[in-house]
Coordinates of C-alpha atoms and ligand atoms in Angstrom, one line a residue:
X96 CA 95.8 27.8 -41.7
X97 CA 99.1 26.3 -40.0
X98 CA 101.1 25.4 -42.7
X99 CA 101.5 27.8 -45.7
X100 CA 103.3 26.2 -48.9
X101 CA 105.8 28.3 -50.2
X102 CA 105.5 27.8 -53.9
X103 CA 108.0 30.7 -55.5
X104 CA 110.9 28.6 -55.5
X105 CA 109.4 26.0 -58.4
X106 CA 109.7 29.0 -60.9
X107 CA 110.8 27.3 -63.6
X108 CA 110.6 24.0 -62.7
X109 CA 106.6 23.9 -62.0
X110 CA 104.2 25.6 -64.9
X111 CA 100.8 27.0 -63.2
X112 CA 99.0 24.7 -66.2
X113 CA 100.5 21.8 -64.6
X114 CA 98.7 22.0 -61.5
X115 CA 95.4 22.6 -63.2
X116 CA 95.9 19.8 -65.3
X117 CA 96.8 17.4 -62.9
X118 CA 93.4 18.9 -60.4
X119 CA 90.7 16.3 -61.9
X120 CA 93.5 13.7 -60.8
X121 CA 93.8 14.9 -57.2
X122 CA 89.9 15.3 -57.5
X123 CA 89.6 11.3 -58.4
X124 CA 92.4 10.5 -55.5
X125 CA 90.1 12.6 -53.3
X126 CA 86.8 11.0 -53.9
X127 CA 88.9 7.5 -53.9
X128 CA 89.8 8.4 -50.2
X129 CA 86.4 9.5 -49.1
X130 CA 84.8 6.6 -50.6
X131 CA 87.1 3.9 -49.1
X132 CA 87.1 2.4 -52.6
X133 CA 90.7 2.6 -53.6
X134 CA 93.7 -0.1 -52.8
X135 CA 94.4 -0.5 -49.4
X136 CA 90.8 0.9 -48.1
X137 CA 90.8 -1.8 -45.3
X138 CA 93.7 0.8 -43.4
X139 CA 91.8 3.9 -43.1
X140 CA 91.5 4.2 -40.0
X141 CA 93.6 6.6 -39.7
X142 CA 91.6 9.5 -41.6
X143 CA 89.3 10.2 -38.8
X144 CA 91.2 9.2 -35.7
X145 CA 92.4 12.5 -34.7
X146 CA 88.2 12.4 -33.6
X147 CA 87.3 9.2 -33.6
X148 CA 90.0 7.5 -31.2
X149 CA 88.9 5.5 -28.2
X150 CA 88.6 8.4 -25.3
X151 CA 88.6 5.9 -22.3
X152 CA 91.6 4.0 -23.9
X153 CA 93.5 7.7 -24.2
X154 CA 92.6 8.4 -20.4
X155 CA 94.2 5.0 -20.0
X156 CA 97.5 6.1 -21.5
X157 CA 97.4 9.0 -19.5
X158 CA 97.6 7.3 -15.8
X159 CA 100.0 4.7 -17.3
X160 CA 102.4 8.0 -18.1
X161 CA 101.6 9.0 -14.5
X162 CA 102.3 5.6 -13.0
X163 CA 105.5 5.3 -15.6
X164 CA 106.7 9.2 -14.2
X165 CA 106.2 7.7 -10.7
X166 CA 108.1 4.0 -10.3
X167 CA 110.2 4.4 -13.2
X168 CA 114.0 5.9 -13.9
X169 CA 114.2 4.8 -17.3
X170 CA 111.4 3.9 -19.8
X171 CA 112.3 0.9 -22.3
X172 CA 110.2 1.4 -25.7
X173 CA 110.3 -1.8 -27.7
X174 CA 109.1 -1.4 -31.1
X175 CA 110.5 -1.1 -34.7
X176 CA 109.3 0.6 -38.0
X177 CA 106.1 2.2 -37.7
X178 CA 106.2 0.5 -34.2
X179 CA 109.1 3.4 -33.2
X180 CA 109.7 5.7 -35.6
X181 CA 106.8 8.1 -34.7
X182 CA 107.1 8.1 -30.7
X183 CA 110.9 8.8 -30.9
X184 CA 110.8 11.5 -33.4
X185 CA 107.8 13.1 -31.9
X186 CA 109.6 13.2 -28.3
X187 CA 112.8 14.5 -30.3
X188 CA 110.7 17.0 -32.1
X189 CA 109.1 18.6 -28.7
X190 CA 111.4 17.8 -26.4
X191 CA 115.0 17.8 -27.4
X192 CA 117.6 15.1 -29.3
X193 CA 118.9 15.4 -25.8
X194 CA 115.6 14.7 -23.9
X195 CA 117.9 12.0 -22.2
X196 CA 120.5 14.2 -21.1
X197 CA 118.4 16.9 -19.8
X198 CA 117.7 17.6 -16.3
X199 CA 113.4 16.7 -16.0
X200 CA 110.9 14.7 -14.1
X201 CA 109.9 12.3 -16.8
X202 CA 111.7 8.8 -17.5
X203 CA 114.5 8.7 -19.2
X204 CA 113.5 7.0 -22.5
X205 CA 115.1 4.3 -24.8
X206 CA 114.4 2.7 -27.5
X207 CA 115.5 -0.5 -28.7
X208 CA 114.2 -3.4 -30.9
X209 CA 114.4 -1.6 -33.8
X210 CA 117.6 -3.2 -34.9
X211 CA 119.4 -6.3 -34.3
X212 CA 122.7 -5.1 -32.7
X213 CA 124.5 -7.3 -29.3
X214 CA 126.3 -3.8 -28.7
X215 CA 123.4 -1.6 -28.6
X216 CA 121.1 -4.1 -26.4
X217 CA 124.2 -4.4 -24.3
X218 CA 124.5 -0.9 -23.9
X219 CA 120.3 -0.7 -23.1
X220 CA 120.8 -3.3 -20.9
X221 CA 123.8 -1.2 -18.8
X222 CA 121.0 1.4 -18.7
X223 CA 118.8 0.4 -16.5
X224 CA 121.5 -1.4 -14.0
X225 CA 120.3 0.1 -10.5
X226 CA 117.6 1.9 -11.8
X227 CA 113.9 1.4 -11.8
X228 CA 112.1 0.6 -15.3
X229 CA 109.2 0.1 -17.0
X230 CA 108.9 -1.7 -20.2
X231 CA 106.4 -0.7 -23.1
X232 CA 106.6 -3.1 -25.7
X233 CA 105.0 -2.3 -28.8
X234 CA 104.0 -4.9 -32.0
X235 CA 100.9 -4.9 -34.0
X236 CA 101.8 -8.4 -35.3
X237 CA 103.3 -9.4 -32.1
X238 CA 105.7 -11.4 -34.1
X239 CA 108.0 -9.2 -35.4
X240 CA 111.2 -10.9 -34.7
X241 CA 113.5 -8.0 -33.7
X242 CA 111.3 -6.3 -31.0
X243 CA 110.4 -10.1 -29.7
X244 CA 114.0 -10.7 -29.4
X245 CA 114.5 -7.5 -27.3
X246 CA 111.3 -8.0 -25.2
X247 CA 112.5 -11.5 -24.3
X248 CA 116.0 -10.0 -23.4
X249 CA 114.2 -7.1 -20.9
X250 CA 111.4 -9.7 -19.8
X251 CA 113.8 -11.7 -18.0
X252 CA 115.2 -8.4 -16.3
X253 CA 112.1 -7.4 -15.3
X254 CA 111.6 -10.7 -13.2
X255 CA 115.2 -10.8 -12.1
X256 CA 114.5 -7.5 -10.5
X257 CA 110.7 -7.3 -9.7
X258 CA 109.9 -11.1 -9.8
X259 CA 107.0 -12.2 -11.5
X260 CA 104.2 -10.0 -10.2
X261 CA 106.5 -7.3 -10.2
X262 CA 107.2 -7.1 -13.7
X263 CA 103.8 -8.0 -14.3
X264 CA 102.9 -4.5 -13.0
X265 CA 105.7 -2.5 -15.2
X266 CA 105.2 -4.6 -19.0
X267 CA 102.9 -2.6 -20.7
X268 CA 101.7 -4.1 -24.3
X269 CA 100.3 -2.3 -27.3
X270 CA 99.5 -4.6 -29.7
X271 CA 96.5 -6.3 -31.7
X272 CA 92.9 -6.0 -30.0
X273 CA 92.6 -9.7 -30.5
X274 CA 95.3 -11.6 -32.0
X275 CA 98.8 -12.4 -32.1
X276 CA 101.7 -13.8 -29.6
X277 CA 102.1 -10.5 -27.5
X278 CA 98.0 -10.5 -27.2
X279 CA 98.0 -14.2 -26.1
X280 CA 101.1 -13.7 -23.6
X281 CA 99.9 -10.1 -22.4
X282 CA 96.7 -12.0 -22.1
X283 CA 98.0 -14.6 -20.4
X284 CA 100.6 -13.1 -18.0
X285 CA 98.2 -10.1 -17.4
X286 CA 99.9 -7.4 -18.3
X287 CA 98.3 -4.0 -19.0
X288 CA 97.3 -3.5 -23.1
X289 CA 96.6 -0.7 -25.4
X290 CA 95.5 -1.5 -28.9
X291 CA 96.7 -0.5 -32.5
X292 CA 93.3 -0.6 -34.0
X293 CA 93.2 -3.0 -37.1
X294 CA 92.8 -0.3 -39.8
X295 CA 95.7 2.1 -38.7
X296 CA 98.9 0.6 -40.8
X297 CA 102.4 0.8 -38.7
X298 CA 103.2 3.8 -40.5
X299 CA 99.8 5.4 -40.2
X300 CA 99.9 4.7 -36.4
X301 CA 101.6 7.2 -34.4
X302 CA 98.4 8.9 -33.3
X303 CA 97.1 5.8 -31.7
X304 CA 98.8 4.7 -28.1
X305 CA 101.8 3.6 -30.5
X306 CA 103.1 6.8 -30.4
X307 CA 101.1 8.3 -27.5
X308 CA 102.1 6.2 -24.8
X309 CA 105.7 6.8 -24.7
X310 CA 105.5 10.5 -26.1
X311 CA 102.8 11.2 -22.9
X312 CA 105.6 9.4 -20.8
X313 CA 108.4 12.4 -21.7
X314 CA 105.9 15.1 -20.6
X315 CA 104.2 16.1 -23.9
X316 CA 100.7 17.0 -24.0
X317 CA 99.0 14.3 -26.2
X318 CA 95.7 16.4 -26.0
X319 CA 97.3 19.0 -27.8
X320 CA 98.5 17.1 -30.1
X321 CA 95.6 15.3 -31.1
X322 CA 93.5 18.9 -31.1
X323 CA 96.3 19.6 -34.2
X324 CA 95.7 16.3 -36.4
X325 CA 91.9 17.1 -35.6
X326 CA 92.7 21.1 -36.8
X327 CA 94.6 19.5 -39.8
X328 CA 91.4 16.8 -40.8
X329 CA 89.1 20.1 -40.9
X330 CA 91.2 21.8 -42.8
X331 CA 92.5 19.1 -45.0
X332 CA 89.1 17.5 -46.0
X333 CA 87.8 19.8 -49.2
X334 CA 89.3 19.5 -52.6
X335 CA 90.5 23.0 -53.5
X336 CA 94.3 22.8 -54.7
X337 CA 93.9 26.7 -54.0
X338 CA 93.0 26.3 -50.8
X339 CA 94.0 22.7 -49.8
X340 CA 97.7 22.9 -48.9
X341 CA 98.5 19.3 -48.1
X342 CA 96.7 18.2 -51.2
X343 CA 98.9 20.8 -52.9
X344 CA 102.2 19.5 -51.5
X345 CA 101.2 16.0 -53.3
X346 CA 100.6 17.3 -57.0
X347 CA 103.6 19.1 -56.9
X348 CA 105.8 16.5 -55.8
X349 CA 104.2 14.0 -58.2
X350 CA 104.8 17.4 -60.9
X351 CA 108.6 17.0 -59.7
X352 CA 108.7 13.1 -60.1
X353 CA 107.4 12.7 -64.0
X354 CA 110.1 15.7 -64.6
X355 CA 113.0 13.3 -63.2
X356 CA 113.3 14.3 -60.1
X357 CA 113.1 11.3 -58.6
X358 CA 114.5 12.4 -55.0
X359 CA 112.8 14.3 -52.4
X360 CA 114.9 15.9 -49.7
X361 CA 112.8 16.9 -46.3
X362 CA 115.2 19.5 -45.1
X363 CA 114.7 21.3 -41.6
X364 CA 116.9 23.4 -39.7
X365 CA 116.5 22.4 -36.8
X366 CA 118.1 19.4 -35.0
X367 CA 115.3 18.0 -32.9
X368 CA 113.8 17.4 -36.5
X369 CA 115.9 15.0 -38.0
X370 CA 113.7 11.8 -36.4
X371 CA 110.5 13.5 -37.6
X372 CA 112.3 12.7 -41.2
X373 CA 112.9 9.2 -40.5
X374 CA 109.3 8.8 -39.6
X375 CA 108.6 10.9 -43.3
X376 CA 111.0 9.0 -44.6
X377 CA 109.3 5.6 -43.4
X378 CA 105.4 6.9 -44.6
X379 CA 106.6 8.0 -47.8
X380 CA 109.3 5.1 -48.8
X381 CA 106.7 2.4 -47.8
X382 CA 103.7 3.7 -49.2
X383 CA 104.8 5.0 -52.3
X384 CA 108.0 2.5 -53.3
X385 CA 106.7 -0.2 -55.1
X386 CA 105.7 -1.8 -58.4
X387 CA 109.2 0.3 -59.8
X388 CA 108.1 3.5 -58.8
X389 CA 108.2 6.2 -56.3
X390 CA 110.3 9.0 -55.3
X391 CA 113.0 8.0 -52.8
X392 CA 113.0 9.8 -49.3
X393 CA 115.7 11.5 -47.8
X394 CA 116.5 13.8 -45.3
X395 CA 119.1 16.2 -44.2
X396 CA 119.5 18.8 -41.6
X397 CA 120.9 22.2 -42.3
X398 CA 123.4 24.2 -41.9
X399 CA 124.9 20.7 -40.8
X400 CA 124.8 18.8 -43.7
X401 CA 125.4 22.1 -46.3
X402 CA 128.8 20.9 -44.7
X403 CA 128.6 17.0 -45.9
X404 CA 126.1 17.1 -48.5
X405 CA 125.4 21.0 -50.0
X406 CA 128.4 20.2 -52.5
X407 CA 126.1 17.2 -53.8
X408 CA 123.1 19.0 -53.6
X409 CA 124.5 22.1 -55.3
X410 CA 126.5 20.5 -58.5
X411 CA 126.0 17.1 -58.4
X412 CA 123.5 15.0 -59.9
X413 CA 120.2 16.8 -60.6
X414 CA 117.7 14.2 -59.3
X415 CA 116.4 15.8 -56.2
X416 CA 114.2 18.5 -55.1
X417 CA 114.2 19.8 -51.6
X418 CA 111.0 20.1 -49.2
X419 CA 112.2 22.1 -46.6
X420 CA 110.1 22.7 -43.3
X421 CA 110.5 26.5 -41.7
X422 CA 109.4 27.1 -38.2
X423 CA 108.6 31.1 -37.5
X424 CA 109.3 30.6 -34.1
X425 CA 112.5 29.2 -32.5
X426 CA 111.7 26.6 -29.9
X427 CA 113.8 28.8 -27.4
X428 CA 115.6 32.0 -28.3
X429 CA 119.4 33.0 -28.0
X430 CA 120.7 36.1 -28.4
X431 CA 124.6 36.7 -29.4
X432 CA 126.7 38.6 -26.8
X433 CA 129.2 41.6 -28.1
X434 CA 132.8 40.9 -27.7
X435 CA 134.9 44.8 -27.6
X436 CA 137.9 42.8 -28.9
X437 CA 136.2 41.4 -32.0
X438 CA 139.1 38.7 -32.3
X439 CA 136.8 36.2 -34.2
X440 CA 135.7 39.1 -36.3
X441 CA 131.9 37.8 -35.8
X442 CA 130.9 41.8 -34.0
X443 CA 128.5 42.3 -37.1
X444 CA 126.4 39.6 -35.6
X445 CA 126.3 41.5 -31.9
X446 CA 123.3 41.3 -30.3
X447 CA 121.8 38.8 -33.4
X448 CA 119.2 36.6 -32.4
X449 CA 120.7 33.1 -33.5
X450 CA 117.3 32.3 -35.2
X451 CA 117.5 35.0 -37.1
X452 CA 120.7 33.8 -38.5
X453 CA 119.7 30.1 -39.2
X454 CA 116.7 32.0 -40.9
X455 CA 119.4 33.7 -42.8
X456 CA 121.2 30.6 -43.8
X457 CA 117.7 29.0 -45.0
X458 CA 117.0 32.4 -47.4
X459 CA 120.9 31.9 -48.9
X460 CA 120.7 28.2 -49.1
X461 CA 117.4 28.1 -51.2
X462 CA 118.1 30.9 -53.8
X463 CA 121.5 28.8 -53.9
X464 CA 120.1 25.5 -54.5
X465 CA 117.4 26.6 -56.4
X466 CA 119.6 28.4 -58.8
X467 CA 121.7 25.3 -59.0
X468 CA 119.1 23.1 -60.3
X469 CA 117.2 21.9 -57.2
X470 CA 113.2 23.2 -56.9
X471 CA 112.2 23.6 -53.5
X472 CA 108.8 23.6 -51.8
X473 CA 108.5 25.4 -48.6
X474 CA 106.4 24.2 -45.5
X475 CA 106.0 26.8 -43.2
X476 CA 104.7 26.6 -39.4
X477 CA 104.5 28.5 -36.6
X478 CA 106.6 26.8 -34.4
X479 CA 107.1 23.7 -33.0
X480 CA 104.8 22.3 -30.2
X481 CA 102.5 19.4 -30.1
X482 CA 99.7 21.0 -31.9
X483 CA 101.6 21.5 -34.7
X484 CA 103.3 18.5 -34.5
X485 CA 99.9 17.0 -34.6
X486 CA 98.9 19.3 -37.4
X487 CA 101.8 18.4 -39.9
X488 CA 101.5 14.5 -38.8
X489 CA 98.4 14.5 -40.5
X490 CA 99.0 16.9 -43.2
X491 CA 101.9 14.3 -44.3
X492 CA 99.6 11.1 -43.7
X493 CA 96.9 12.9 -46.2
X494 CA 99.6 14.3 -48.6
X495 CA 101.2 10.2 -49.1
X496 CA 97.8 8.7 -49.3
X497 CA 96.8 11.3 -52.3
X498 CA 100.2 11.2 -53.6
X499 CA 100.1 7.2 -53.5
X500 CA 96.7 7.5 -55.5
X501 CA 98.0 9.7 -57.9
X502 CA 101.3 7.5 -58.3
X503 CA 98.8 4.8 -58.9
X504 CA 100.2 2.2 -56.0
X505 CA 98.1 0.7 -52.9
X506 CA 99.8 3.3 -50.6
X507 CA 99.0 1.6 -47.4
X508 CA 100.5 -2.1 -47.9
X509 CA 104.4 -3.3 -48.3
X510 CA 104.9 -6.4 -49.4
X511 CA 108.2 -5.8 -50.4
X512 CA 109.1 -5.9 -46.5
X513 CA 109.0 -9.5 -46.3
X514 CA 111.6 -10.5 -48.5
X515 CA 114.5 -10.0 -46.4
X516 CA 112.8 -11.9 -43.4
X517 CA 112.0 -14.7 -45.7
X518 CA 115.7 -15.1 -46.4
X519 CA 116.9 -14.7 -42.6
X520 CA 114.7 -16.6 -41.4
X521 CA 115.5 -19.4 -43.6
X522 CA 119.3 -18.9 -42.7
X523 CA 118.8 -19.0 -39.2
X524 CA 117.0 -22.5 -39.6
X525 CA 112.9 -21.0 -38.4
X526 CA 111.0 -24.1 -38.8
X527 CA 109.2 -24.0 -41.8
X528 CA 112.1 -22.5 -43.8
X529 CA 114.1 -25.5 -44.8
X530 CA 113.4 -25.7 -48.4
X531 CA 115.2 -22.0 -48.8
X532 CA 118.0 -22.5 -46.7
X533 CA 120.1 -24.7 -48.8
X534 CA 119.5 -22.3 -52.2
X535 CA 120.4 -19.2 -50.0
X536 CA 123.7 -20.6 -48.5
X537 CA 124.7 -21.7 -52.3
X538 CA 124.1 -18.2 -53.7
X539 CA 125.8 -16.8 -50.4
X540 CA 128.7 -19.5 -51.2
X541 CA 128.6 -21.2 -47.0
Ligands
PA5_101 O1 104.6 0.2 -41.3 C1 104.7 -1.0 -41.0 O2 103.8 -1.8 -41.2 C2 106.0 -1.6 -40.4 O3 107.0 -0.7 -40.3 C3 105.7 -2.2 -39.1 O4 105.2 -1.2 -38.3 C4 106.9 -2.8 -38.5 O5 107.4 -3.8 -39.3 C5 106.6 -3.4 -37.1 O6 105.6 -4.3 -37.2 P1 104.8 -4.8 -35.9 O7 104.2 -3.6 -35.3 O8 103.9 -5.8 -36.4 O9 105.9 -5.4 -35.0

């Protein structure tokens, strides 16, 4: 079992009876799932991919990392939402925040069509002056407007630099299997294509060459983390709350939400996780926000933001409980020299390992919190490498589609997305728009 839940920290705040009672509900999300009866069955395809994923496709991936490592500087990953999120943080996660800045013989990677800033595509664009890139552009649609924007802008570098054929040779598309504008212009223009099957949503789709092209471009080994989704499916896949952690980790937080706490924190203490909570953050907020429910998902690392937000989380409103993930293995070990002078009066910590410290700050922090108000569940794991990365991928992909069925929403759609493009598109005069534009500028007063 790779991740044990920690339950001794909802004393008080969860009753043992509340777990039972709410068991024939997990039960009936469960059977939902296996069935492929429930809202949102068409996107599934996620449940069985860590075995059932297109091998030769994955082999593909694999030399285009190699080729990538071989004529390539810098690495440009287009792609927003569910079409970033996972790659970045799972690089982050095994790699470092400062996978850039490290010495290494993978590509530098950046990311960028996941907003819709001139000064950070300006500063992308100063990147990769001089220096030999590849492009991987990813959209499932292939219409998304920020990601096309960027891919037009890094298009037309490529051919400045390469010319046609040259750039033809360093685009790489992941996108539809049959439709859409990237299909019909990788199609066209011949560029190399991976596809995002049609029953993995954007959220659901790191596991596909979404996320495993670029994270097998920094180095990571995308067998390994594939053999940890696969670990987690096996283990995942019977309907025992005693047993079944993830399924577990979904009661209790739906528990926590009908008792008013209405935010969950996903605290870690370690920096490199802070994307791997914008990817949670993502899953959960888009699967389970809608029809006027849902618990809203935050994140916060710690010690760093005991500094910023532990007097909020402490005192302040008590809407929140905290889902902290503990690794029992540092990532790399450091070990605290003695200083004879003891100016900085820090010689009780002599010879500490600094792990053992951060551990320290986690043990204070949740008796703290939790006596303030604030249950906490605790995920624990080994460490951090990509079979556990893999592992707790899928155990939070399981956990949201139970805890969606529970909530009683379609956990894999998100309608609510479109609004805002509706609006900007009809601002920025899109064909098609017209009748909107007028209304908007009134209520906008332009
Ligand atoms: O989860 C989702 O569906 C979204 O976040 C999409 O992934 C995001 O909007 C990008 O869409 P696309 O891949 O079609 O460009």
């Amino acid at each position: 079992m790779s991740i044990k839940l920690d339950d001794k920290y909802l004393k008080g705040f969860v009753r043992e009876h509340e777990l039972s009672e709410l068991a024939p509900m997990v039960k009936a999300a469960h059977d939902t799932l296996a069935a492929k009866n429930g809202p949102g069955s068409d996107f599934l395809g996620w449940v069985d991919l860590p075995v059932d994923y297109d091998k030769a496709e994955f082999e593909r991936i694999k030399a285009a990392a190699t080729k990538i490592k071989n004529d390539s500087k810098v690495l440009i990953v287009i792609g927003i939402g569910g079409s970033y999120l996972g790659a970045r943080a799972a690089i982050e996660a095994l790699k470092s925040t400062l996978y850039n800045s490290l010495k290494k013989d993978t590509p530098e990677i950046y990311f960028i069509g996941n907003s819709i800033s001139p000064t950070y595509l300006n500063e992308v664009i100063s990147l990769v002056d001089g220096r030999d890139f590849s492009v991987n552009i990813i959209s499932k649609s292939g219409t998304t407007t920020e990601p096309a924007l960027a891919f037009r802008v890094f298009r037309d570098l490529l051919v400045e630099r390469y010319g046609e054929d040259g750039a033809k040779g360093r685009i790489y598309a992941t996108t539809d299997k049959a439709r859409g504008t990237l299909k019909e212009l990788s199609d066209k223009m011949g560029y190399e294509t991976f596809v995002i099957p049609d029953d993995v949503g954007g959220r659901f789709s790191v596991l596909t060459a979404v996320g495993l092209l670029p994270i097998a471009c920094a180095g990571c080994d995308i067998d390994a983390l594939m053999k940890g989704a696969a670990a987690a499916r096996e283990e995942y896949s019977e309907c025992d709350l005693d047993k079944n952690a993830c399924y577990k980790y979904a009661a209790l937080r739906n528990i926590l939400y009908t008792k008013g706490k209405s935010v969950e924190m996903l605290i870690s203490y370690e920096n490199s996780f802070a994307m791997m909570a914008e990817w949670f953050k993502q899953l959960y907020g888009e699967s389970e926000g809608k029809d006027g429910k849902g618990l809203y998902p935050s994140s916060a690392v710690f010690s760093t933001d005991l500094h910023s937000l532990g007097q909020f989380v402490q005192d302040g409103s008590r809407v929140m409980f905290e889902t902290v993930i503990q690794f029992a293995e540092p990532q790399k070990e450091f070990f605290l020299k003695d200083d004879p002078s003891n100016v900085d009066g820090l010689n009780f910590l002599s010879n500490q390992n600094m792990s053992i410290v951060n551990r320290k700050a986690f043990e204070g922090t949740v008796i703290a919190h939790t006596e303030g108000g604030v249950p906490n569940i605790v995920l624990e794991l080994p460490k951090l490498d990509e079979f556990e990365l893999g592992y707790i991928i899928y155990f939070f992909e399981k956990a949201c589609a139970i805890s969606g069925y529970l909530l009683g929403v379609n956990p894999f759609d998100q309608p609510g997305v479109e609004s805002y493009k509706k609006n900007m598109f009809a601002l920025l005069g899109k064909p098609g728009y017209e009748s909107a534009r007028a209304e908007l500028e009134a209520k906008l007063g332009i």
